[in-house]
PDB file of C-alpha atoms in Angstrom:
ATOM      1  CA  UNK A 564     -10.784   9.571 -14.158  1.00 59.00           C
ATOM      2  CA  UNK A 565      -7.316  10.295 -12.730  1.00 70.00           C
ATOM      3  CA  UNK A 566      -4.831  11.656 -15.374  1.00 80.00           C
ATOM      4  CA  UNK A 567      -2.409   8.778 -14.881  1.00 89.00           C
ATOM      5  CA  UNK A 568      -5.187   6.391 -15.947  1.00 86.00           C
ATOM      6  CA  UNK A 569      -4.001   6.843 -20.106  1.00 91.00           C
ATOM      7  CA  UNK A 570      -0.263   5.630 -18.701  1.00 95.00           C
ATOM      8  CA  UNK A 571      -0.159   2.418 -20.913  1.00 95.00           C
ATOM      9  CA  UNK A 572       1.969   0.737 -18.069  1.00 95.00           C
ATOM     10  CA  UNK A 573      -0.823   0.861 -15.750  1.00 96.00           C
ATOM     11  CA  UNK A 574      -3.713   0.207 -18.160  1.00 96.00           C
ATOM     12  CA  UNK A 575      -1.669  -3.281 -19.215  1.00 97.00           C
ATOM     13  CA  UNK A 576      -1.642  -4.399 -15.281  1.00 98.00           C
ATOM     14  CA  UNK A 577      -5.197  -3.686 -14.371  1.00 97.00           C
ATOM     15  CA  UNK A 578      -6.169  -6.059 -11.665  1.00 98.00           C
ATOM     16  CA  UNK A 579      -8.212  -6.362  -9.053  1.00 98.00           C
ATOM     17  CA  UNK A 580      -7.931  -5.967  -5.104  1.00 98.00           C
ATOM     18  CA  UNK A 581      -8.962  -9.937  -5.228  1.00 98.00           C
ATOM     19  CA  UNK A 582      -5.836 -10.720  -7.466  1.00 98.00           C
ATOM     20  CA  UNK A 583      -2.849  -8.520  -6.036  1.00 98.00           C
ATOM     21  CA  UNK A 584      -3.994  -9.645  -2.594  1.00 98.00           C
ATOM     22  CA  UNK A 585      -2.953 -13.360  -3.330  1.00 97.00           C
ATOM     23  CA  UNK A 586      -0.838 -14.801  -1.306  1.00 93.00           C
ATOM     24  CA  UNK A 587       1.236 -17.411  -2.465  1.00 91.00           C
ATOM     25  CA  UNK A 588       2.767 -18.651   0.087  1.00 89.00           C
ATOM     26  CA  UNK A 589      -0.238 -19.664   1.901  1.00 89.00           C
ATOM     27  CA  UNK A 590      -2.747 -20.285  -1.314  1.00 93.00           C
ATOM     28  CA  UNK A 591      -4.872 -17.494  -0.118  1.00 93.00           C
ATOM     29  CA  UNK A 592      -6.440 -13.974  -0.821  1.00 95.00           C
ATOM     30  CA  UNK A 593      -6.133 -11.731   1.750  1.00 97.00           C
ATOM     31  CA  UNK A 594      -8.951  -9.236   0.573  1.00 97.00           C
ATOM     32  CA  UNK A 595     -12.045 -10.295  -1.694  1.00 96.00           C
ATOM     33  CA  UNK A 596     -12.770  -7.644  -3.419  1.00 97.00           C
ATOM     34  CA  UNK A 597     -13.319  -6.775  -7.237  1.00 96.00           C
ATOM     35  CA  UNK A 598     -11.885  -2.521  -6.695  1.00 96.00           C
ATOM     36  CA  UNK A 599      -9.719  -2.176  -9.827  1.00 96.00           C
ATOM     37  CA  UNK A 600      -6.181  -1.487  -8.906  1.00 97.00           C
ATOM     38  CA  UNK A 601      -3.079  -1.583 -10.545  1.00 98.00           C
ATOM     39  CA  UNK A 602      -0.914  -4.828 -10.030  1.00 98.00           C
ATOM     40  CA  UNK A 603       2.121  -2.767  -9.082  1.00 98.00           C
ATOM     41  CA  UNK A 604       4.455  -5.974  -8.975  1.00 97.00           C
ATOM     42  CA  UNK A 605       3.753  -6.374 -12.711  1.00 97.00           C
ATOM     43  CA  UNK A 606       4.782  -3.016 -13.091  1.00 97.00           C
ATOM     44  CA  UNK A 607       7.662  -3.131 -11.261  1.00 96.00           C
ATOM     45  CA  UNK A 608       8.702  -6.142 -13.562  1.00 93.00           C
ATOM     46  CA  UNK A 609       8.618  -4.530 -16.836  1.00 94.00           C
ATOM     47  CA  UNK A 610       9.699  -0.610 -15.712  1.00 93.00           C
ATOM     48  CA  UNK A 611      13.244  -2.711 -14.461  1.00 91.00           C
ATOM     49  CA  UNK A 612      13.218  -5.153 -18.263  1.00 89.00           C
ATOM     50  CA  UNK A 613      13.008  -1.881 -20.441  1.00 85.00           C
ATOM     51  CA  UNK A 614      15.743   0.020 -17.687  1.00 83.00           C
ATOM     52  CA  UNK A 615      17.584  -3.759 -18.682  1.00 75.00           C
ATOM     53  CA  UNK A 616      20.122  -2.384 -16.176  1.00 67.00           C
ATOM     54  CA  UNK A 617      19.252  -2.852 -13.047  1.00 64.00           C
ATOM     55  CA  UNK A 618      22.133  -4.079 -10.344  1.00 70.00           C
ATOM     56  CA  UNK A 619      19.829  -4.516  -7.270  1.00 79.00           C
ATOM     57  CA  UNK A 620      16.290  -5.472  -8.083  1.00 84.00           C
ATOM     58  CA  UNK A 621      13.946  -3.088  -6.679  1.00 92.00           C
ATOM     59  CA  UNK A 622      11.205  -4.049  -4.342  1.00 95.00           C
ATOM     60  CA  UNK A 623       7.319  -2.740  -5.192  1.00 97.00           C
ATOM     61  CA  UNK A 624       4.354  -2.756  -3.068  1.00 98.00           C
ATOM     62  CA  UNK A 625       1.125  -4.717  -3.970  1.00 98.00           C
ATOM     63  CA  UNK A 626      -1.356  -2.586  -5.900  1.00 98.00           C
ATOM     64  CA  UNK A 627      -1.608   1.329  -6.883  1.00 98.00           C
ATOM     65  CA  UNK A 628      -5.344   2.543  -6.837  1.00 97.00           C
ATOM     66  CA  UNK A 629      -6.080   5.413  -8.366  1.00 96.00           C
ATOM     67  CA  UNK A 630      -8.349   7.875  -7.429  1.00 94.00           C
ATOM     68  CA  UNK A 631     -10.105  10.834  -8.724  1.00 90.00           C
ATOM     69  CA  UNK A 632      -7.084  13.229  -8.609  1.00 91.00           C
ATOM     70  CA  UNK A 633      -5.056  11.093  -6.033  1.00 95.00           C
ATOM     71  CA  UNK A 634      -3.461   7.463  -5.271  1.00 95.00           C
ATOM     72  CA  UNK A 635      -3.118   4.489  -2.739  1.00 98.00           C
ATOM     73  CA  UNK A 636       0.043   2.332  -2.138  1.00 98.00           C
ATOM     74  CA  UNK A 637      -1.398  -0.352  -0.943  1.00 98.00           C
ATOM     75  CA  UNK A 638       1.041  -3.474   0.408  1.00 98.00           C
ATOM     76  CA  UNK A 639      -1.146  -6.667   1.540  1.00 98.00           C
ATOM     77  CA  UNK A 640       1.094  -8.776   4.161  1.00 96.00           C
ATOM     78  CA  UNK A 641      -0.505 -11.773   5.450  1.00 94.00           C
ATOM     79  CA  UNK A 642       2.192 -12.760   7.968  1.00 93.00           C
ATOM     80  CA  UNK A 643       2.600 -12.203  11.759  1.00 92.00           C
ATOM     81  CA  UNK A 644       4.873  -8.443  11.165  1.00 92.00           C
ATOM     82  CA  UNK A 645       7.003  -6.904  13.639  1.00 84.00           C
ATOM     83  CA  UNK A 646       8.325  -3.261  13.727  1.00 82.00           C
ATOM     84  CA  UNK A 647      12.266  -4.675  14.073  1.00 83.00           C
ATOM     85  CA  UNK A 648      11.313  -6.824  10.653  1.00 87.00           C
ATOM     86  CA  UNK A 649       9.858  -4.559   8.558  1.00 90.00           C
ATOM     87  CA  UNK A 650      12.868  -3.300   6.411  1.00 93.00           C
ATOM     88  CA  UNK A 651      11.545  -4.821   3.127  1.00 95.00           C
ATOM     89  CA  UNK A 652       8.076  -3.172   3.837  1.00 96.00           C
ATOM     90  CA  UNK A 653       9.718   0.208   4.433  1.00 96.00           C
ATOM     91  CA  UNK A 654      11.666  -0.515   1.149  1.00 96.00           C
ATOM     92  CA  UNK A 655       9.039  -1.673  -1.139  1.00 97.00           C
ATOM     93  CA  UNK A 656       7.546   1.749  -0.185  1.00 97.00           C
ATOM     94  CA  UNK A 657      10.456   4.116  -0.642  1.00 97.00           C
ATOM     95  CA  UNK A 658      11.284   2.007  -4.405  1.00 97.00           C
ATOM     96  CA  UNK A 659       7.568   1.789  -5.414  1.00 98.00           C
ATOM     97  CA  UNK A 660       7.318   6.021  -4.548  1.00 97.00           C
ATOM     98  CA  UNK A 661      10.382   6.025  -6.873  1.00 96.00           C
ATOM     99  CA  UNK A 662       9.379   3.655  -9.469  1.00 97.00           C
ATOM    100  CA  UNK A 663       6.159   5.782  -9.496  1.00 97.00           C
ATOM    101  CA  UNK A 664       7.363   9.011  -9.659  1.00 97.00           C
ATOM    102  CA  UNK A 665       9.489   7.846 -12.509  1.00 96.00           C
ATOM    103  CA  UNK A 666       6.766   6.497 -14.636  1.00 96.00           C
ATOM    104  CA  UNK A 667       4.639   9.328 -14.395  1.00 96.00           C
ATOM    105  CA  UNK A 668       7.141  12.047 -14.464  1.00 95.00           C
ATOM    106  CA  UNK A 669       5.779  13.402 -11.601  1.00 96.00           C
ATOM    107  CA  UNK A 670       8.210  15.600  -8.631  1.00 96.00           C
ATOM    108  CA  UNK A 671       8.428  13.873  -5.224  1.00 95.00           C
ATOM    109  CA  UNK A 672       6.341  16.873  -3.460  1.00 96.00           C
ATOM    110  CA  UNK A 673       3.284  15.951  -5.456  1.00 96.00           C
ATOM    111  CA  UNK A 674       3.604  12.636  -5.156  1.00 96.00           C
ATOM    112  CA  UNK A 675       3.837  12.647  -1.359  1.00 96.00           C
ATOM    113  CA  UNK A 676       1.027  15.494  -1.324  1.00 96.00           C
ATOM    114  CA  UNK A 677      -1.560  13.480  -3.280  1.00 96.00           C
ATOM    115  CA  UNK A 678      -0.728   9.763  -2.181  1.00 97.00           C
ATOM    116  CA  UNK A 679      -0.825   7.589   0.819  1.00 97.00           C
ATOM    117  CA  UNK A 680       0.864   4.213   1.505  1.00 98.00           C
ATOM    118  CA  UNK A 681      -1.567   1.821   3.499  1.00 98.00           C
ATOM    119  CA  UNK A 682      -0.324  -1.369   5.042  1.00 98.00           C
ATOM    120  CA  UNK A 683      -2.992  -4.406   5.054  1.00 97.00           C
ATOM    121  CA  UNK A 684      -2.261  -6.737   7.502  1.00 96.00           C
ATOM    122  CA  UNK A 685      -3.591 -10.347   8.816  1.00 96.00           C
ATOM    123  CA  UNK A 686      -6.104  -9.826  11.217  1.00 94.00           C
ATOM    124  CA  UNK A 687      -5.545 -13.395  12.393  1.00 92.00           C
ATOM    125  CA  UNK A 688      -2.104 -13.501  11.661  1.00 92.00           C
ATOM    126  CA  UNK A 689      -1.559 -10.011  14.257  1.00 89.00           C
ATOM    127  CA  UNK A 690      -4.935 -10.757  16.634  1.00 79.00           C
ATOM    128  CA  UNK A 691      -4.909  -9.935  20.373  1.00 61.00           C
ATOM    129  CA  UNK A 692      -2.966 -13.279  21.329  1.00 48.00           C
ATOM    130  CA  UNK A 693       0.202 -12.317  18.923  1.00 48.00           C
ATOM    131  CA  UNK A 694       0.104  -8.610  19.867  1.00 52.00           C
ATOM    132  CA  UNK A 695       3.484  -7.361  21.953  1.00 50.00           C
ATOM    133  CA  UNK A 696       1.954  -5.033  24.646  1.00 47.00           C
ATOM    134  CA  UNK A 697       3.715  -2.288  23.259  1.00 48.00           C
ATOM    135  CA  UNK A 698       1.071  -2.906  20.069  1.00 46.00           C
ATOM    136  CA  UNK A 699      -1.450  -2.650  22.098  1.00 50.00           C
ATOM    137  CA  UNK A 700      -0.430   0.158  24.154  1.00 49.00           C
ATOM    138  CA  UNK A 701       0.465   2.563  20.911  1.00 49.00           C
ATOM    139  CA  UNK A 702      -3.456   1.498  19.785  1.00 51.00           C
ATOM    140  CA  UNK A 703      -5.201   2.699  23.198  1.00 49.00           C
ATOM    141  CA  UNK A 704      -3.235   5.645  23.758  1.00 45.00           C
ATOM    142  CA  UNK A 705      -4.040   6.723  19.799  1.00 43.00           C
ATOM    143  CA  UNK A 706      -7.598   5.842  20.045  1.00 45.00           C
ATOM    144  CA  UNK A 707      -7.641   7.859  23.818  1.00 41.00           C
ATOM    145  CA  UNK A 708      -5.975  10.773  21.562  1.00 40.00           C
ATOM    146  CA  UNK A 709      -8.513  10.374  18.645  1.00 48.00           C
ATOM    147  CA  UNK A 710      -5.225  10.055  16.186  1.00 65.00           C
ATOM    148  CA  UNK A 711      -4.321   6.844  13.961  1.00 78.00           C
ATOM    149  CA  UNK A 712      -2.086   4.039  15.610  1.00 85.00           C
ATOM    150  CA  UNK A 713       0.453   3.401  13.243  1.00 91.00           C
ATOM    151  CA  UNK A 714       1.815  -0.034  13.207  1.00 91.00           C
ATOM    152  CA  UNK A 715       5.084  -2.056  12.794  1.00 92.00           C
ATOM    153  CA  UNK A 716       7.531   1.046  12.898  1.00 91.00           C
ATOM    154  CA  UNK A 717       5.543   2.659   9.311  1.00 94.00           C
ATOM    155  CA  UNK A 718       5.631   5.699  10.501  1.00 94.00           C
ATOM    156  CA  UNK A 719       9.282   5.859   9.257  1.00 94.00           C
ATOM    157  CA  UNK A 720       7.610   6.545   5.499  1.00 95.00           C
ATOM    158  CA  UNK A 721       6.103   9.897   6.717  1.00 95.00           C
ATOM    159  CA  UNK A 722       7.492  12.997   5.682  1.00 92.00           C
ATOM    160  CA  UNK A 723      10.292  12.317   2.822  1.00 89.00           C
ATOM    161  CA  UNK A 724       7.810   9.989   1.194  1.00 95.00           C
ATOM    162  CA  UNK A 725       4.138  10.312   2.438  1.00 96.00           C
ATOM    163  CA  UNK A 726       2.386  12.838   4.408  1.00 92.00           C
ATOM    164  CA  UNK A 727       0.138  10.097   5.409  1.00 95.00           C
ATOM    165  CA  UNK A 728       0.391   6.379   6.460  1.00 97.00           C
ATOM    166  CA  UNK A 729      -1.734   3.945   7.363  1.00 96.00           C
ATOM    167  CA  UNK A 730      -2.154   0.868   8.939  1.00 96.00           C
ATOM    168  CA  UNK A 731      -5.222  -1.602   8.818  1.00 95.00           C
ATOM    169  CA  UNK A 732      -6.404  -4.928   9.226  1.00 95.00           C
ATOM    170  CA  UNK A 733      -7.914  -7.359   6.422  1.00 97.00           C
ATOM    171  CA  UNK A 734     -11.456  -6.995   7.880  1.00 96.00           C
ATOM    172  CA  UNK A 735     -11.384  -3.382   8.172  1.00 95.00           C
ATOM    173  CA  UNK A 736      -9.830  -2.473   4.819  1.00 97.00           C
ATOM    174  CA  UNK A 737     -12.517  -4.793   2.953  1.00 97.00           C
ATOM    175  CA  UNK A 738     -15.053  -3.061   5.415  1.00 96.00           C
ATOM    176  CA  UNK A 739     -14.139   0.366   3.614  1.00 96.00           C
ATOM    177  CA  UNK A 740     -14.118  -0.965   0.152  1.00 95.00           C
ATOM    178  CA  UNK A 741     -17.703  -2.157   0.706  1.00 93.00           C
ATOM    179  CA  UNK A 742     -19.001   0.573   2.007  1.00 92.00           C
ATOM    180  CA  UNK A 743     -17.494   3.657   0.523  1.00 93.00           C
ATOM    181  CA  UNK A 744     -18.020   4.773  -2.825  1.00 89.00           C
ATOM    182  CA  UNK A 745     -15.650   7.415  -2.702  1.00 92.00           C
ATOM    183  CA  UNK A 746     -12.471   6.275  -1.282  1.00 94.00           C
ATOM    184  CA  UNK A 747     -10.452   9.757  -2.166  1.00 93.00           C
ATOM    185  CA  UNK A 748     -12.820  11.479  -0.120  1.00 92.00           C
ATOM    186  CA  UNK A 749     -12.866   8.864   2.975  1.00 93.00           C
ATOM    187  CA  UNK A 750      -8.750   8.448   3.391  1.00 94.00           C
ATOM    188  CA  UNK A 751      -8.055  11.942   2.030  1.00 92.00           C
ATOM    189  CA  UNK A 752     -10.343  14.070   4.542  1.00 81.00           C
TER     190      UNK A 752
END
C-alpha cells in the first residue's frame, strides 16, 4: 500500500481506469479496464474550491495510480495530437506535478524521482495513415536504438518535472494492464 493511499483527497476520488478514460466528447472509453486509479480531475476540482482563490484555473491530467512506493500520471487523449498542439498536455502535467506535490507535501525531487507521466493516445485516432513522417521516423530510429520514442513534443516534461515520460497507444497500455501484475516493477525497471 503506498503511503499516500490514507490522503482522504484521493481515497474520496477512487475510480477506475474504465471511468477517467471517458471521453465525452465522443461518448466513449478509451481504456476498459477496472485498475483503481485516482480520478485526478475530481481532485483537481476540490484542491482549487478549498484554495477558493484561484485566478487561472489549473489544468490536471486524467488519473494518478499509485503504486507500491511510486506513482503514474496518466493523461488519456483520444484525439488526432500533434507536437505544435500539445501546450495544454504539457500544462496539465506541469499543474497536476504541482497540485500533487502540494497535496502530499511532498519536495519536487521526490516527486520527479518516484513518478512518471504517461500519455495514452488513440490508436485509431494517430494510426499509420495520420502519422507525419517525422512520427514515424523518431519511432524507427528509437526502436533501431533500443530507446523509447517519445511522442508529440513530451519530452519537454523530462528533467524539471519527470525523469521519465512515456508515450503509448490505447491497445498497448490496456495490453500492460492485463498482463502485468506489478506495474511499479514493469515501468520503473
Amino acid at each position: 500500500m503506498h503511503i499516500f493511499s490514507e490522503i482522504e483527497l484521493f481515497n474520496k476520488y477512487k475510480s477506475t481506469i474504465r471511468d477517467t478514460s471517458f471521453d465525452d466528447n465522443n461518448n466513449k472509453r478509451l481504456i476498459d479496464s477496472n485498475r483503481e486509479c485516482i480520478d485526478f480531475d475530481k481532485v483537481k476540482e476540490k484542491y482549487t474550491k478549498e484554495l477558493n482563490k484561484i485566478i487561472d484555473m489549473p489544468s490536471s491530467v486524467d488519473a494518478v495510480i499509485l503504486l507500491e512506493n511510486k506513482f503514474l500520471f496518466v493523461e488519456f487523449k483520444n484525439e488526432n495530437l500533434r507536437p505544435d498542439k500539445n501546450f495544454p498536455i504539457l500544462k496539465k502535467a506541469k499543474d497536476s506535478f504541482l497540485i500533487f506535490g502540494d497535496i502530499t507535501e511532498s519536495k519536487i525531487k521526490y516527486i520527479r524521482e518516484n513518478s512518471i507521466f504517461i500519455l495514452v493516445y488513440s490508436k485509431e485516432k494517430n494510426s499509420e495513415k495520420n502519422k507525419t513522417s517525422r512520427r514515424s521516423i523518431l519511432k524507427d530510429l528509437s526502436n533501431k536504438a533500443n530507446k523509447e520514442a517519445i511522442l508529440f513534443g513530451m519530452d519537454k516534461l523530462i528533467g524539471l518535472y519527470f525523469e521519465r515520460v512515456i508515450t503509448m497507444d490505447d491497445e498497448e497500455f490496456l495490453q500492460i494492464l492485463e498482463n502485468e501484475d506489478d506495474l511499479e516493477s514493469f515501468f520503473f525497471k
